[in-house]
JSON list of C-alpha atoms in Angstrom, two decimals:
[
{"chain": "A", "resi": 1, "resn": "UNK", "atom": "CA", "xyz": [107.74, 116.36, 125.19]},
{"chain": "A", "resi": 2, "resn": "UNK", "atom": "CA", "xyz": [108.30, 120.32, 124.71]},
{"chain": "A", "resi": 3, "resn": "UNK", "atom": "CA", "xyz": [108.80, 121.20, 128.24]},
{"chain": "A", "resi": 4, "resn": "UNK", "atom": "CA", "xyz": [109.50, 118.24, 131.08]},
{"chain": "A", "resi": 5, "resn": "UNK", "atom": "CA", "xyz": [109.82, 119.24, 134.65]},
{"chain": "A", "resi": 6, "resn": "UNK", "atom": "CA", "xyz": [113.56, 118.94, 135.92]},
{"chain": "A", "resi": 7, "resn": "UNK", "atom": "CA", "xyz": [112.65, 115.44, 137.93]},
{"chain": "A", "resi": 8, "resn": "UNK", "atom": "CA", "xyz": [110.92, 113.77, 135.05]},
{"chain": "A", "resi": 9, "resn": "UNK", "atom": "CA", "xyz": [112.75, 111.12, 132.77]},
{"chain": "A", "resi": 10, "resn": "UNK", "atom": "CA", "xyz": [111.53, 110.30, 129.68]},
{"chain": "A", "resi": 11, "resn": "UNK", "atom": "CA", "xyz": [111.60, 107.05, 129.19]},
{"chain": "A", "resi": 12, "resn": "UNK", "atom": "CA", "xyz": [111.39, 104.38, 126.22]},
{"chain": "A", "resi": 13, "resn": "UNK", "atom": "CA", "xyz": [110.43, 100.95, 126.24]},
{"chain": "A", "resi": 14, "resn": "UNK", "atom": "CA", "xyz": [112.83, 98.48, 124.14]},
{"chain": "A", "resi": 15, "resn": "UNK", "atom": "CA", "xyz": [111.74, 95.43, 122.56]},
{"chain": "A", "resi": 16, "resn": "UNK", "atom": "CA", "xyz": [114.80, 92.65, 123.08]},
{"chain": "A", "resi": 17, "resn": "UNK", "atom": "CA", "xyz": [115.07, 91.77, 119.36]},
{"chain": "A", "resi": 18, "resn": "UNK", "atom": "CA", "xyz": [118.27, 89.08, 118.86]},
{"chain": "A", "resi": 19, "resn": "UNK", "atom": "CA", "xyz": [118.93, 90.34, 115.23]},
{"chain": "A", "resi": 20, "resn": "UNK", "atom": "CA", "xyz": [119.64, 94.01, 117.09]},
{"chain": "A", "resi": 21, "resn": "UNK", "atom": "CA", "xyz": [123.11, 95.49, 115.90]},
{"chain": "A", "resi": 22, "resn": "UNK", "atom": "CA", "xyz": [125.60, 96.22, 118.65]},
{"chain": "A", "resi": 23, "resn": "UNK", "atom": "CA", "xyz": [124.63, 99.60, 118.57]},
{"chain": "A", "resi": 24, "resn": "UNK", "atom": "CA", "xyz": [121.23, 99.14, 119.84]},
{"chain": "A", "resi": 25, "resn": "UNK", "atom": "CA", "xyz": [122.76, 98.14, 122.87]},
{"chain": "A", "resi": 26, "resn": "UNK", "atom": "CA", "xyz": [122.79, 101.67, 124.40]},
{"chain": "A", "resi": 27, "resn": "UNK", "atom": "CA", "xyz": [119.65, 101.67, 126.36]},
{"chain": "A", "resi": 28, "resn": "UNK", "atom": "CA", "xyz": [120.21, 103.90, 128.88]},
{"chain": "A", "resi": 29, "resn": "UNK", "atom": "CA", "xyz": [117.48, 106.03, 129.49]},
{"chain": "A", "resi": 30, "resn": "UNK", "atom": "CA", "xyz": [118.53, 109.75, 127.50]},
{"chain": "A", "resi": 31, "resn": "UNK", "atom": "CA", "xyz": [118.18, 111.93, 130.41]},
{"chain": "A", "resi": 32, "resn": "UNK", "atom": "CA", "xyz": [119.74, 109.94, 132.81]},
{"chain": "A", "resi": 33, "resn": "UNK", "atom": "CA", "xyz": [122.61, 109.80, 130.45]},
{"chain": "A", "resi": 34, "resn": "UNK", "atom": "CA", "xyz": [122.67, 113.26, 130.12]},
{"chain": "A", "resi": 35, "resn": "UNK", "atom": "CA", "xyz": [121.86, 114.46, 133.59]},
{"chain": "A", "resi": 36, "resn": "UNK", "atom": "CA", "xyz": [123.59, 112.34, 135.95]},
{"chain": "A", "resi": 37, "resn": "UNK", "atom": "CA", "xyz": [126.03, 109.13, 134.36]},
{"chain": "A", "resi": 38, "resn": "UNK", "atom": "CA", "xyz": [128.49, 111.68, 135.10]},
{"chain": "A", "resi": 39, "resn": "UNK", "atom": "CA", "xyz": [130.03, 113.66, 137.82]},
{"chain": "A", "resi": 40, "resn": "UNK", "atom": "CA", "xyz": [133.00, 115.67, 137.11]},
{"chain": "A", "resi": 41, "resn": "UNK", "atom": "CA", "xyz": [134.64, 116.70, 139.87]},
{"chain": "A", "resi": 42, "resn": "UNK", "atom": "CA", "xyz": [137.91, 117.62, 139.77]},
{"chain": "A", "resi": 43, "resn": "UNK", "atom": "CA", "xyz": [138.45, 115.87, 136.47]},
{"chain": "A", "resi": 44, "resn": "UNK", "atom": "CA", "xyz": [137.11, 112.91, 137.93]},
{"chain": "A", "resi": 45, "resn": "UNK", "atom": "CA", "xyz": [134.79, 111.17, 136.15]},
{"chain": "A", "resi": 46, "resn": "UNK", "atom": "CA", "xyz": [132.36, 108.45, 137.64]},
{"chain": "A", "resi": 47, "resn": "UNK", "atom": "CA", "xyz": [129.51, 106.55, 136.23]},
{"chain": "A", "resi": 48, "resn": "UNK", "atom": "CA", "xyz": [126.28, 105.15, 137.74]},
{"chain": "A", "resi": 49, "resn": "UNK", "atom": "CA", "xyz": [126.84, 101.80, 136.50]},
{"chain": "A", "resi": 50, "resn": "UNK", "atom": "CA", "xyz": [129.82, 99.65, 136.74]},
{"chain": "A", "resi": 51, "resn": "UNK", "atom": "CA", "xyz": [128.15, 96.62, 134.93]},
{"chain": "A", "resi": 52, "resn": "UNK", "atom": "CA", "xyz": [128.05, 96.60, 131.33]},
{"chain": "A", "resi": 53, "resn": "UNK", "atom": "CA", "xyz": [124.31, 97.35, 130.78]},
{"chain": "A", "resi": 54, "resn": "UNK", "atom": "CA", "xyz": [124.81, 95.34, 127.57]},
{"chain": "A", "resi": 55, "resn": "UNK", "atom": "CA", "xyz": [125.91, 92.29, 129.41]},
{"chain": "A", "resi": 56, "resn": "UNK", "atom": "CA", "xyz": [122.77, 92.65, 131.43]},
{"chain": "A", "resi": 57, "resn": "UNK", "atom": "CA", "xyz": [120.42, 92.95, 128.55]},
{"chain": "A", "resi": 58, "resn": "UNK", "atom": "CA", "xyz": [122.13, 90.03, 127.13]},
{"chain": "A", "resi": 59, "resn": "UNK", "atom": "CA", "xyz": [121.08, 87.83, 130.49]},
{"chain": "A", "resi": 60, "resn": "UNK", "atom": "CA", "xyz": [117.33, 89.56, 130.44]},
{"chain": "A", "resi": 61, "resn": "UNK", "atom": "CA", "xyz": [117.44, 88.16, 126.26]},
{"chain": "A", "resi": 62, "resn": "UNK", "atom": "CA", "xyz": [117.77, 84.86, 127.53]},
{"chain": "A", "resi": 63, "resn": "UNK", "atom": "CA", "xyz": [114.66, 85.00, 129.40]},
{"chain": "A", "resi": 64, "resn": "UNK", "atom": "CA", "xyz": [111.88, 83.33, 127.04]},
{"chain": "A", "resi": 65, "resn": "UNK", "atom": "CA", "xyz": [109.36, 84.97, 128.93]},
{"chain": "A", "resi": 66, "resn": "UNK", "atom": "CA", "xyz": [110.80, 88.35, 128.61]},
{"chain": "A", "resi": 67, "resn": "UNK", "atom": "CA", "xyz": [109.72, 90.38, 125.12]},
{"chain": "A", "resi": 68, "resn": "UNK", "atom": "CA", "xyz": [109.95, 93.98, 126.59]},
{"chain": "A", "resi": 69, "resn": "UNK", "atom": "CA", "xyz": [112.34, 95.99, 128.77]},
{"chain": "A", "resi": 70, "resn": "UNK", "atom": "CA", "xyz": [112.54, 99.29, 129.65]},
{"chain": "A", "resi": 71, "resn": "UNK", "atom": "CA", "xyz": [115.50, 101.32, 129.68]},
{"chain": "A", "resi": 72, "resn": "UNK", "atom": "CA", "xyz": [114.23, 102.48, 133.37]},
{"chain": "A", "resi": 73, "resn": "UNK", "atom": "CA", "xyz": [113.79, 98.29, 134.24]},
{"chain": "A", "resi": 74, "resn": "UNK", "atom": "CA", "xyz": [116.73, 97.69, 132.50]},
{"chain": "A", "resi": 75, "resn": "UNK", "atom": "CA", "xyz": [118.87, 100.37, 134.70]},
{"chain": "A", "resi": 76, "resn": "UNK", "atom": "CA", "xyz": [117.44, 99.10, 137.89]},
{"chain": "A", "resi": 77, "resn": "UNK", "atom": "CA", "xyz": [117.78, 95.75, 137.09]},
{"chain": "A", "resi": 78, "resn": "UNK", "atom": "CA", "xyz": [122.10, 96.04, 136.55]},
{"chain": "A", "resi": 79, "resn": "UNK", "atom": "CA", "xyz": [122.08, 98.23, 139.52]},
{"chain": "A", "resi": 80, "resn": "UNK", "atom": "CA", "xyz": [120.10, 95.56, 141.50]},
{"chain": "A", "resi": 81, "resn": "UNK", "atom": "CA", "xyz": [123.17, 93.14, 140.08]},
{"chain": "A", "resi": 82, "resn": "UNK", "atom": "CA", "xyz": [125.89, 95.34, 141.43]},
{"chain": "A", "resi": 83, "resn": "UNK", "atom": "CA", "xyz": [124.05, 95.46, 144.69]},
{"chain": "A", "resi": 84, "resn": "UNK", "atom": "CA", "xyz": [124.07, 91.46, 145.34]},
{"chain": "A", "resi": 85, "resn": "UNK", "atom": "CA", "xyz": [127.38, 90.74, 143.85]},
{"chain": "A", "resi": 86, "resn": "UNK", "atom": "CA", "xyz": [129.10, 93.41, 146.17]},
{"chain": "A", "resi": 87, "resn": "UNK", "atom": "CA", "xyz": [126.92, 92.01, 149.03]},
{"chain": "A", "resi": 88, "resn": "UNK", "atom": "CA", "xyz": [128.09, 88.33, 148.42]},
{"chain": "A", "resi": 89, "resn": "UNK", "atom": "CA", "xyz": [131.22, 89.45, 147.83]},
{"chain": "A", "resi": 90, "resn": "UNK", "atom": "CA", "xyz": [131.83, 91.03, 151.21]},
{"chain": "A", "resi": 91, "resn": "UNK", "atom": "CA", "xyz": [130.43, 88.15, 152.86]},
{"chain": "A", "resi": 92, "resn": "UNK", "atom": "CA", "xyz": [132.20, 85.66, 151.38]},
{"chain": "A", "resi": 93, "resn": "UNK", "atom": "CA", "xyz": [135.45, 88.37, 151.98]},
{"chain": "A", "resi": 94, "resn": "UNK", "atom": "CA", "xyz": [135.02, 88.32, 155.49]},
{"chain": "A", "resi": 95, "resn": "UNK", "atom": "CA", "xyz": [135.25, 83.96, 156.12]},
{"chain": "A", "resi": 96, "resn": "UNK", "atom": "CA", "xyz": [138.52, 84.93, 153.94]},
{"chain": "A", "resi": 97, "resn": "UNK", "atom": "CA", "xyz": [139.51, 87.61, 156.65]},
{"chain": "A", "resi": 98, "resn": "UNK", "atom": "CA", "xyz": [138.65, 85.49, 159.37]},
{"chain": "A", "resi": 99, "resn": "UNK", "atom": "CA", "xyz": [141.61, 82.37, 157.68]},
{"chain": "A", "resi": 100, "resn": "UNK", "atom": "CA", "xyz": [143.55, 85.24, 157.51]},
{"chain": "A", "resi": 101, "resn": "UNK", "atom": "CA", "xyz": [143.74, 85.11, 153.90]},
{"chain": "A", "resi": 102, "resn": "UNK", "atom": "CA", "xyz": [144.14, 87.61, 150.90]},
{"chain": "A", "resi": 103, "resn": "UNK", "atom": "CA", "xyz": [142.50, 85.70, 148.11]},
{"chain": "A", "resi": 104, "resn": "UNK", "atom": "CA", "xyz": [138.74, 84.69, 148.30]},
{"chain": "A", "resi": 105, "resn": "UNK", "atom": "CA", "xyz": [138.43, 81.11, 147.22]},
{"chain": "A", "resi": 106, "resn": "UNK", "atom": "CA", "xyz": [135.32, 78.86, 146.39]},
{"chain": "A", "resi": 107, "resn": "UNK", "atom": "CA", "xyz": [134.72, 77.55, 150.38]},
{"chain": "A", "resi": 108, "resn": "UNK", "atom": "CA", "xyz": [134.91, 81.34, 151.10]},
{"chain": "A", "resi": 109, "resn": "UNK", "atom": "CA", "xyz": [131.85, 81.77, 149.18]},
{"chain": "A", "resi": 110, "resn": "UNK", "atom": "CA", "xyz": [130.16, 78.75, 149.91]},
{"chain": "A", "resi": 111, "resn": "UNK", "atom": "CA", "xyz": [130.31, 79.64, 153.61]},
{"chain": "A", "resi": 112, "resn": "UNK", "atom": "CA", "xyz": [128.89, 82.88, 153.70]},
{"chain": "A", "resi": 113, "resn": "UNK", "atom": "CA", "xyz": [125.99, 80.99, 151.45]},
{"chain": "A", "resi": 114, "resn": "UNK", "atom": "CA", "xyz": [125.44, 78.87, 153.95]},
{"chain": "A", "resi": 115, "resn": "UNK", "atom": "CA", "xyz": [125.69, 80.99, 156.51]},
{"chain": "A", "resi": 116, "resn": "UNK", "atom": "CA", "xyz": [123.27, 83.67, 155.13]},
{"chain": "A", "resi": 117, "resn": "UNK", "atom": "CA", "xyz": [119.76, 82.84, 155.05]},
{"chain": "A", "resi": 118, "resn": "UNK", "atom": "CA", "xyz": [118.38, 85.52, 152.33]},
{"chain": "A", "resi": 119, "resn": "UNK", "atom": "CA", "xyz": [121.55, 83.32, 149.63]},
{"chain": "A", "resi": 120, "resn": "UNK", "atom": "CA", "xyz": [119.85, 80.44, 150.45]},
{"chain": "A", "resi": 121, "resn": "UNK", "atom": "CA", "xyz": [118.69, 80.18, 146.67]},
{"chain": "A", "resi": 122, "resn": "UNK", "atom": "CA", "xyz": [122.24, 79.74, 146.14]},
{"chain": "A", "resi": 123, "resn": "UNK", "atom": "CA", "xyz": [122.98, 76.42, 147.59]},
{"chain": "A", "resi": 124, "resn": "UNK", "atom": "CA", "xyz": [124.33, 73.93, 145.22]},
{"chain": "A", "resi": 125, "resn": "UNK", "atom": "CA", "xyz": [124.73, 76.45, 142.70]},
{"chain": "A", "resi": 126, "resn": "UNK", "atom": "CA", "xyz": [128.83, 76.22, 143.15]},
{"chain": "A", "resi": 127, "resn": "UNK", "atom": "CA", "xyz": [128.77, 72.43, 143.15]},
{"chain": "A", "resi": 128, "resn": "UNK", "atom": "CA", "xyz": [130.27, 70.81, 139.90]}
]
């Protein structure tokens, strides 16, 4: 790819091979790496990702089903993740708030599960 508009992202698809070394695990696409992971500003330094996208590839690995992922899918996917867990996280923060609490405990979370009808999936998932 000689010349790529300023928009486009070239992107690379990744076969999920268990054998990989660790430093295959790097599968963000190039130019988003290059072009926006960071934003300095003011020294300040922040990234588009919070998860490890290793961790994340890791989980998708475990899927039998699963023999290719893109570094685009791949990206989404972890930023999808951040997405719920700060979602259920607030929720379940909020039934803390309300017992005028500081520390979110396991009821906290089952609460706002129950109370939430798209976590629904989630019922009995805490139960041991």
């Amino acid at each position: 790819m000689d010349q790529m508009e300023e928009n486009e992202i070239e992107l690379e698809t990744v076969v999920i091979d268990d054998n990989a070394d660790s430093a295959d695990y790097n599968i963000v696409p190039t130019d988003i790496v290059s072009a926006t992971t960071t934003v300095e500003d003011s020294n300040k330094v922040e990234k588009l990702v919070k998860f490890p996208i290793t961790r994340i590839k890791h989980l998708v690995k475990m899927d039998p089903d699963v023999n290719l992922c893109s570094q685009e899918a791949l990206f989404l996917i972890t930023k999808t993740t951040e997405f719920f867990v700060e979602c259920l996280s607030k929720e379940a923060y909020s039934y803390t708030a309300q017992a005028k609490k500081k520390t979110v405990q396991k009821k906290d979370v089952e609460q706002a599960i129950d109370a939430v009808d798209a976590l629904a999936f989630l019922e009995g998932v805490l139960d041991s």
